[in-house]
Amino acid sequence: EALAESLVALHGFDHVRLCASGTVAVELALRGLKIGSGDEVILAAYDFRGNMQDVLCVGATPVLVDIRPENWNLDVELVDQAITDSTRAVLVSHLHGGQVDMSALRDMSDRRGVAIIEDACQLPGARVAGRVAGTWGDVAVLSFGGSKLLSAGRGGAMLTNDEGIVQRARLYSHR
Ligand SMILES: *Cc1c(COP(=O)(O)O)cnc(C)c1O
């Protein structure tokens, strides 16, 4: 409960769901957004392997876009042309201390009606363009795994302001 309260306070989200890992948190985010068969999820062609597996796990199609050579993170300029009528979300990670241009990605996603799952597993508590990593997204994902900066050995969290997303994640977890 103390951890949940701290995470909500740090990020300013209304809801948090603690879970077994960052990988589970990404799955809960996808299920919370009702993403499944026939849907496309855009992510970087170089990303944490579990993220691609999570998209496949819910029955959706991963659509890979290239990374920027200078920091190995998602090239936001390439996301626009990868969006189709089936695109439901962009799953975006900040990797190896790099940062994705979240302001540009947020603008684009709002314009095209696509959700953002912001994976802050490698950047917990850091600021991205003035906002805490994760809070640019409709859903934020954290990991407390053994190799992470903020580690509890294992664990993860999903945060959102959306009542529907957290309710679906809760029901799915309980089952
Ligand atoms: C580690 C990591 C995950 C998954 O976290 P686990 O707790 O290991 O399942 C997801 N995304 C990124 C970017 C990670 O580094």
mmCIF file of C-alpha atoms and ligand atoms in Angstrom:
data_model
loop_
_atom_site.group_PDB
_atom_site.id
_atom_site.type_symbol
_atom_site.label_atom_id
_atom_site.label_comp_id
_atom_site.label_asym_id
_atom_site.label_seq_id
_atom_site.Cartn_x
_atom_site.Cartn_y
_atom_site.Cartn_z
ATOM 1 C CA GLU A 1 0.000 0.000 0.000
ATOM 2 C CA ALA A 2 2.856 2.381 0.824
ATOM 3 C CA LEU A 3 4.497 1.662 -2.522
ATOM 4 C CA ALA A 4 1.227 2.193 -4.382
ATOM 5 C CA GLU A 5 0.696 5.516 -2.600
ATOM 6 C CA SER A 6 4.241 6.699 -3.365
ATOM 7 C CA LEU A 7 3.953 5.791 -7.034
ATOM 8 C CA VAL A 8 0.619 7.577 -7.389
ATOM 9 C CA ALA A 9 2.026 10.662 -5.628
ATOM 10 C CA LEU A 10 5.234 10.708 -7.715
ATOM 11 C CA HIS A 11 3.444 10.373 -11.043
ATOM 12 C CA GLY A 12 0.225 12.229 -10.321
ATOM 13 C CA PHE A 13 -1.885 9.408 -11.756
ATOM 14 C CA ASP A 14 -5.161 8.405 -10.055
ATOM 15 C CA HIS A 15 -4.667 4.645 -10.251
ATOM 16 C CA VAL A 16 -1.857 2.141 -9.901
ATOM 17 C CA ARG A 17 -1.865 -1.607 -10.281
ATOM 18 C CA LEU A 18 1.113 -3.444 -8.778
ATOM 19 C CA CYS A 19 2.042 -6.725 -10.430
ATOM 20 C CA ALA A 20 4.702 -9.401 -10.825
ATOM 21 C CA SER A 21 6.906 -7.688 -13.435
ATOM 22 C CA GLY A 22 7.246 -4.980 -16.043
ATOM 23 C CA THR A 23 6.299 -7.556 -18.653
ATOM 24 C CA VAL A 24 3.025 -8.261 -16.846
ATOM 25 C CA ALA A 25 2.460 -4.503 -16.472
ATOM 26 C CA VAL A 26 2.724 -4.044 -20.258
ATOM 27 C CA GLU A 27 0.283 -6.925 -20.772
ATOM 28 C CA LEU A 28 -2.166 -5.352 -18.298
ATOM 29 C CA ALA A 29 -1.836 -2.003 -20.096
ATOM 30 C CA LEU A 30 -2.645 -3.637 -23.446
ATOM 31 C CA ARG A 31 -5.592 -5.561 -21.979
ATOM 32 C CA GLY A 32 -6.754 -2.437 -20.154
ATOM 33 C CA LEU A 33 -6.851 -0.636 -23.489
ATOM 34 C CA LYS A 34 -8.868 -3.567 -24.929
ATOM 35 C CA ILE A 35 -6.172 -4.277 -27.515
ATOM 36 C CA GLY A 36 -6.416 -7.696 -29.142
ATOM 37 C CA SER A 37 -6.853 -9.579 -32.372
ATOM 38 C CA GLY A 38 -6.865 -7.363 -35.470
ATOM 39 C CA ASP A 39 -5.234 -4.439 -33.668
ATOM 40 C CA GLU A 40 -1.794 -3.056 -34.395
ATOM 41 C CA VAL A 41 0.647 -1.738 -31.792
ATOM 42 C CA ILE A 42 3.623 0.342 -32.900
ATOM 43 C CA LEU A 43 6.928 -0.089 -31.104
ATOM 44 C CA ALA A 44 10.622 0.369 -31.766
ATOM 45 C CA ALA A 45 12.304 -2.365 -33.810
ATOM 46 C CA TYR A 46 14.922 -2.450 -31.053
ATOM 47 C CA ASP A 47 13.141 -2.767 -27.707
ATOM 48 C CA PHE A 48 12.907 -4.951 -24.620
ATOM 49 C CA ARG A 49 12.005 -8.368 -26.017
ATOM 50 C CA GLY A 50 9.077 -8.864 -23.607
ATOM 51 C CA ASN A 51 7.295 -5.846 -25.114
ATOM 52 C CA MET A 52 7.042 -7.543 -28.522
ATOM 53 C CA GLN A 53 5.948 -10.780 -26.827
ATOM 54 C CA ASP A 54 3.275 -8.904 -24.855
ATOM 55 C CA VAL A 55 1.756 -7.558 -28.075
ATOM 56 C CA LEU A 56 1.695 -11.083 -29.519
ATOM 57 C CA CYS A 57 0.361 -12.446 -26.206
ATOM 58 C CA VAL A 58 -2.845 -10.381 -26.445
ATOM 59 C CA GLY A 59 -3.284 -11.423 -30.091
ATOM 60 C CA ALA A 60 -2.360 -8.054 -31.623
ATOM 61 C CA THR A 61 0.220 -7.340 -34.330
ATOM 62 C CA PRO A 62 3.501 -5.581 -33.487
ATOM 63 C CA VAL A 63 4.410 -2.946 -36.090
ATOM 64 C CA LEU A 64 8.094 -2.108 -35.854
ATOM 65 C CA VAL A 65 9.577 1.292 -36.635
ATOM 66 C CA ASP A 66 13.244 2.186 -36.742
ATOM 67 C CA ILE A 67 15.312 3.767 -33.988
ATOM 68 C CA ARG A 68 17.463 6.903 -33.977
ATOM 69 C CA PRO A 69 21.144 6.108 -34.555
ATOM 70 C CA GLU A 70 22.400 8.552 -31.928
ATOM 71 C CA ASN A 71 20.546 7.067 -28.937
ATOM 72 C CA TRP A 72 18.969 3.762 -30.078
ATOM 73 C CA ASN A 73 15.505 4.999 -29.080
ATOM 74 C CA LEU A 74 12.282 5.148 -31.111
ATOM 75 C CA ASP A 75 12.365 7.612 -34.020
ATOM 76 C CA VAL A 76 9.118 9.519 -33.468
ATOM 77 C CA GLU A 77 9.185 10.987 -36.992
ATOM 78 C CA LEU A 78 8.743 7.477 -38.408
ATOM 79 C CA VAL A 79 5.717 6.674 -36.225
ATOM 80 C CA ASP A 80 3.320 8.875 -38.190
ATOM 81 C CA GLN A 81 3.724 6.890 -41.417
ATOM 82 C CA ALA A 82 3.357 3.558 -39.576
ATOM 83 C CA ILE A 83 -0.120 4.459 -38.240
ATOM 84 C CA THR A 84 -2.992 2.693 -40.053
ATOM 85 C CA ASP A 85 -6.731 2.353 -39.398
ATOM 86 C CA SER A 86 -5.901 -0.661 -37.210
ATOM 87 C CA THR A 87 -3.339 1.111 -34.991
ATOM 88 C CA ARG A 88 -4.529 1.281 -31.401
ATOM 89 C CA ALA A 89 -1.410 2.244 -29.454
ATOM 90 C CA VAL A 90 2.248 3.163 -29.486
ATOM 91 C CA LEU A 91 4.285 1.246 -26.905
ATOM 92 C CA VAL A 92 7.327 3.419 -26.274
ATOM 93 C CA SER A 93 10.396 2.712 -24.097
ATOM 94 C CA HIS A 94 13.188 4.996 -22.995
ATOM 95 C CA LEU A 95 16.274 2.787 -23.320
ATOM 96 C CA HIS A 96 19.853 2.933 -21.991
ATOM 97 C CA GLY A 97 19.433 6.396 -20.457
ATOM 98 C CA GLY A 98 18.135 7.847 -23.720
ATOM 99 C CA GLN A 99 14.838 9.671 -24.009
ATOM 100 C CA VAL A 100 12.166 9.629 -26.678
ATOM 101 C CA ASP A 101 10.704 12.955 -27.858
ATOM 102 C CA MET A 102 7.456 12.502 -25.901
ATOM 103 C CA SER A 103 6.081 15.949 -26.611
ATOM 104 C CA ALA A 104 6.115 15.246 -30.366
ATOM 105 C CA LEU A 105 4.780 11.721 -29.853
ATOM 106 C CA ARG A 106 1.937 12.970 -27.605
ATOM 107 C CA ASP A 107 0.911 15.577 -30.221
ATOM 108 C CA MET A 108 0.951 12.997 -32.994
ATOM 109 C CA SER A 109 -0.967 10.400 -30.970
ATOM 110 C CA ASP A 110 -3.642 12.902 -29.997
ATOM 111 C CA ARG A 111 -3.988 14.020 -33.616
ATOM 112 C CA ARG A 112 -4.253 10.429 -34.911
ATOM 113 C CA GLY A 113 -6.377 9.054 -32.033
ATOM 114 C CA VAL A 114 -3.827 6.480 -30.850
ATOM 115 C CA ALA A 115 -3.062 5.677 -27.185
ATOM 116 C CA ILE A 116 0.445 5.789 -25.691
ATOM 117 C CA ILE A 117 1.828 3.174 -23.307
ATOM 118 C CA GLU A 118 4.980 4.797 -21.916
ATOM 119 C CA ASP A 119 7.481 2.233 -20.661
ATOM 120 C CA ALA A 120 9.611 3.897 -17.967
ATOM 121 C CA CYS A 121 11.181 0.621 -16.753
ATOM 122 C CA GLN A 122 14.680 1.999 -17.401
ATOM 123 C CA LEU A 123 13.923 5.567 -16.342
ATOM 124 C CA PRO A 124 11.910 5.465 -13.091
ATOM 125 C CA GLY A 125 11.322 8.872 -11.567
ATOM 126 C CA ALA A 126 13.393 10.709 -14.182
ATOM 127 C CA ARG A 127 12.063 13.731 -16.002
ATOM 128 C CA VAL A 128 11.427 13.714 -19.717
ATOM 129 C CA ALA A 129 10.985 17.267 -21.040
ATOM 130 C CA GLY A 130 9.921 18.418 -17.569
ATOM 131 C CA ARG A 131 7.461 15.621 -16.781
ATOM 132 C CA VAL A 132 8.052 12.423 -14.830
ATOM 133 C CA ALA A 133 8.748 9.545 -17.228
ATOM 134 C CA GLY A 134 5.536 7.620 -17.829
ATOM 135 C CA THR A 135 3.219 10.582 -17.388
ATOM 136 C CA TRP A 136 3.260 11.492 -21.089
ATOM 137 C CA GLY A 137 1.440 8.229 -21.691
ATOM 138 C CA ASP A 138 -2.191 7.214 -21.252
ATOM 139 C CA VAL A 139 -0.673 4.358 -19.296
ATOM 140 C CA ALA A 140 2.744 4.216 -17.596
ATOM 141 C CA VAL A 141 4.676 1.012 -16.998
ATOM 142 C CA LEU A 142 7.441 0.390 -14.428
ATOM 143 C CA SER A 143 9.582 -2.630 -13.569
ATOM 144 C CA PHE A 144 11.228 -3.432 -10.238
ATOM 145 C CA GLY A 145 13.169 -6.349 -11.715
ATOM 146 C CA GLY A 146 16.646 -7.404 -10.668
ATOM 147 C CA SER A 147 18.527 -5.462 -13.360
ATOM 148 C CA LYS A 148 16.584 -2.207 -12.982
ATOM 149 C CA LEU A 149 17.590 1.089 -11.386
ATOM 150 C CA LEU A 150 14.659 0.831 -8.963
ATOM 151 C CA SER A 151 14.776 -2.830 -8.022
ATOM 152 C CA ALA A 152 12.866 -5.031 -5.597
ATOM 153 C CA GLY A 153 14.237 -8.207 -7.120
ATOM 154 C CA ARG A 154 10.970 -8.652 -9.029
ATOM 155 C CA GLY A 155 7.833 -6.629 -9.566
ATOM 156 C CA GLY A 156 6.135 -4.083 -11.755
ATOM 157 C CA ALA A 157 3.451 -1.422 -11.880
ATOM 158 C CA MET A 158 0.938 0.039 -14.273
ATOM 159 C CA LEU A 159 -0.408 3.566 -13.739
ATOM 160 C CA THR A 160 -3.235 5.446 -15.428
ATOM 161 C CA ASN A 161 -5.954 8.031 -14.891
ATOM 162 C CA ASP A 162 -8.460 5.929 -16.825
ATOM 163 C CA GLU A 163 -11.006 4.138 -14.632
ATOM 164 C CA GLY A 164 -11.886 1.666 -17.405
ATOM 165 C CA ILE A 165 -8.280 0.667 -18.026
ATOM 166 C CA VAL A 166 -7.539 0.004 -14.360
ATOM 167 C CA GLN A 167 -10.819 -1.850 -13.874
ATOM 168 C CA ARG A 168 -10.113 -4.210 -16.795
ATOM 169 C CA ALA A 169 -6.553 -4.749 -15.534
ATOM 170 C CA ARG A 170 -7.871 -5.494 -12.034
ATOM 171 C CA LEU A 171 -10.443 -8.016 -13.273
ATOM 172 C CA TYR A 172 -7.892 -9.724 -15.495
ATOM 173 C CA SER A 173 -5.357 -9.960 -12.629
ATOM 174 C CA HIS A 174 -7.905 -11.398 -10.224
ATOM 175 C CA ARG A 175 -8.868 -14.115 -12.679
HETATM 176 C C1 LIG B 1 13.044 -4.780 -17.974
HETATM 177 C C2 LIG B 1 12.167 -4.104 -18.920
HETATM 178 C C3 LIG B 1 10.838 -4.493 -19.091
HETATM 179 C C4 LIG B 1 10.212 -5.668 -18.386
HETATM 180 O O1 LIG B 1 10.418 -5.697 -17.021
HETATM 181 P P1 LIG B 1 10.497 -7.121 -16.213
HETATM 182 O O2 LIG B 1 10.165 -6.734 -14.820
HETATM 183 O O3 LIG B 1 11.895 -7.625 -16.396
HETATM 184 O O4 LIG B 1 9.479 -8.028 -16.825
HETATM 185 C C5 LIG B 1 10.061 -3.808 -19.981
HETATM 186 N N1 LIG B 1 10.555 -2.779 -20.668
HETATM 187 C C6 LIG B 1 11.825 -2.353 -20.544
HETATM 188 C C7 LIG B 1 12.293 -1.191 -21.328
HETATM 189 C C8 LIG B 1 12.684 -3.005 -19.667
HETATM 190 O O5 LIG B 1 13.949 -2.584 -19.561
#
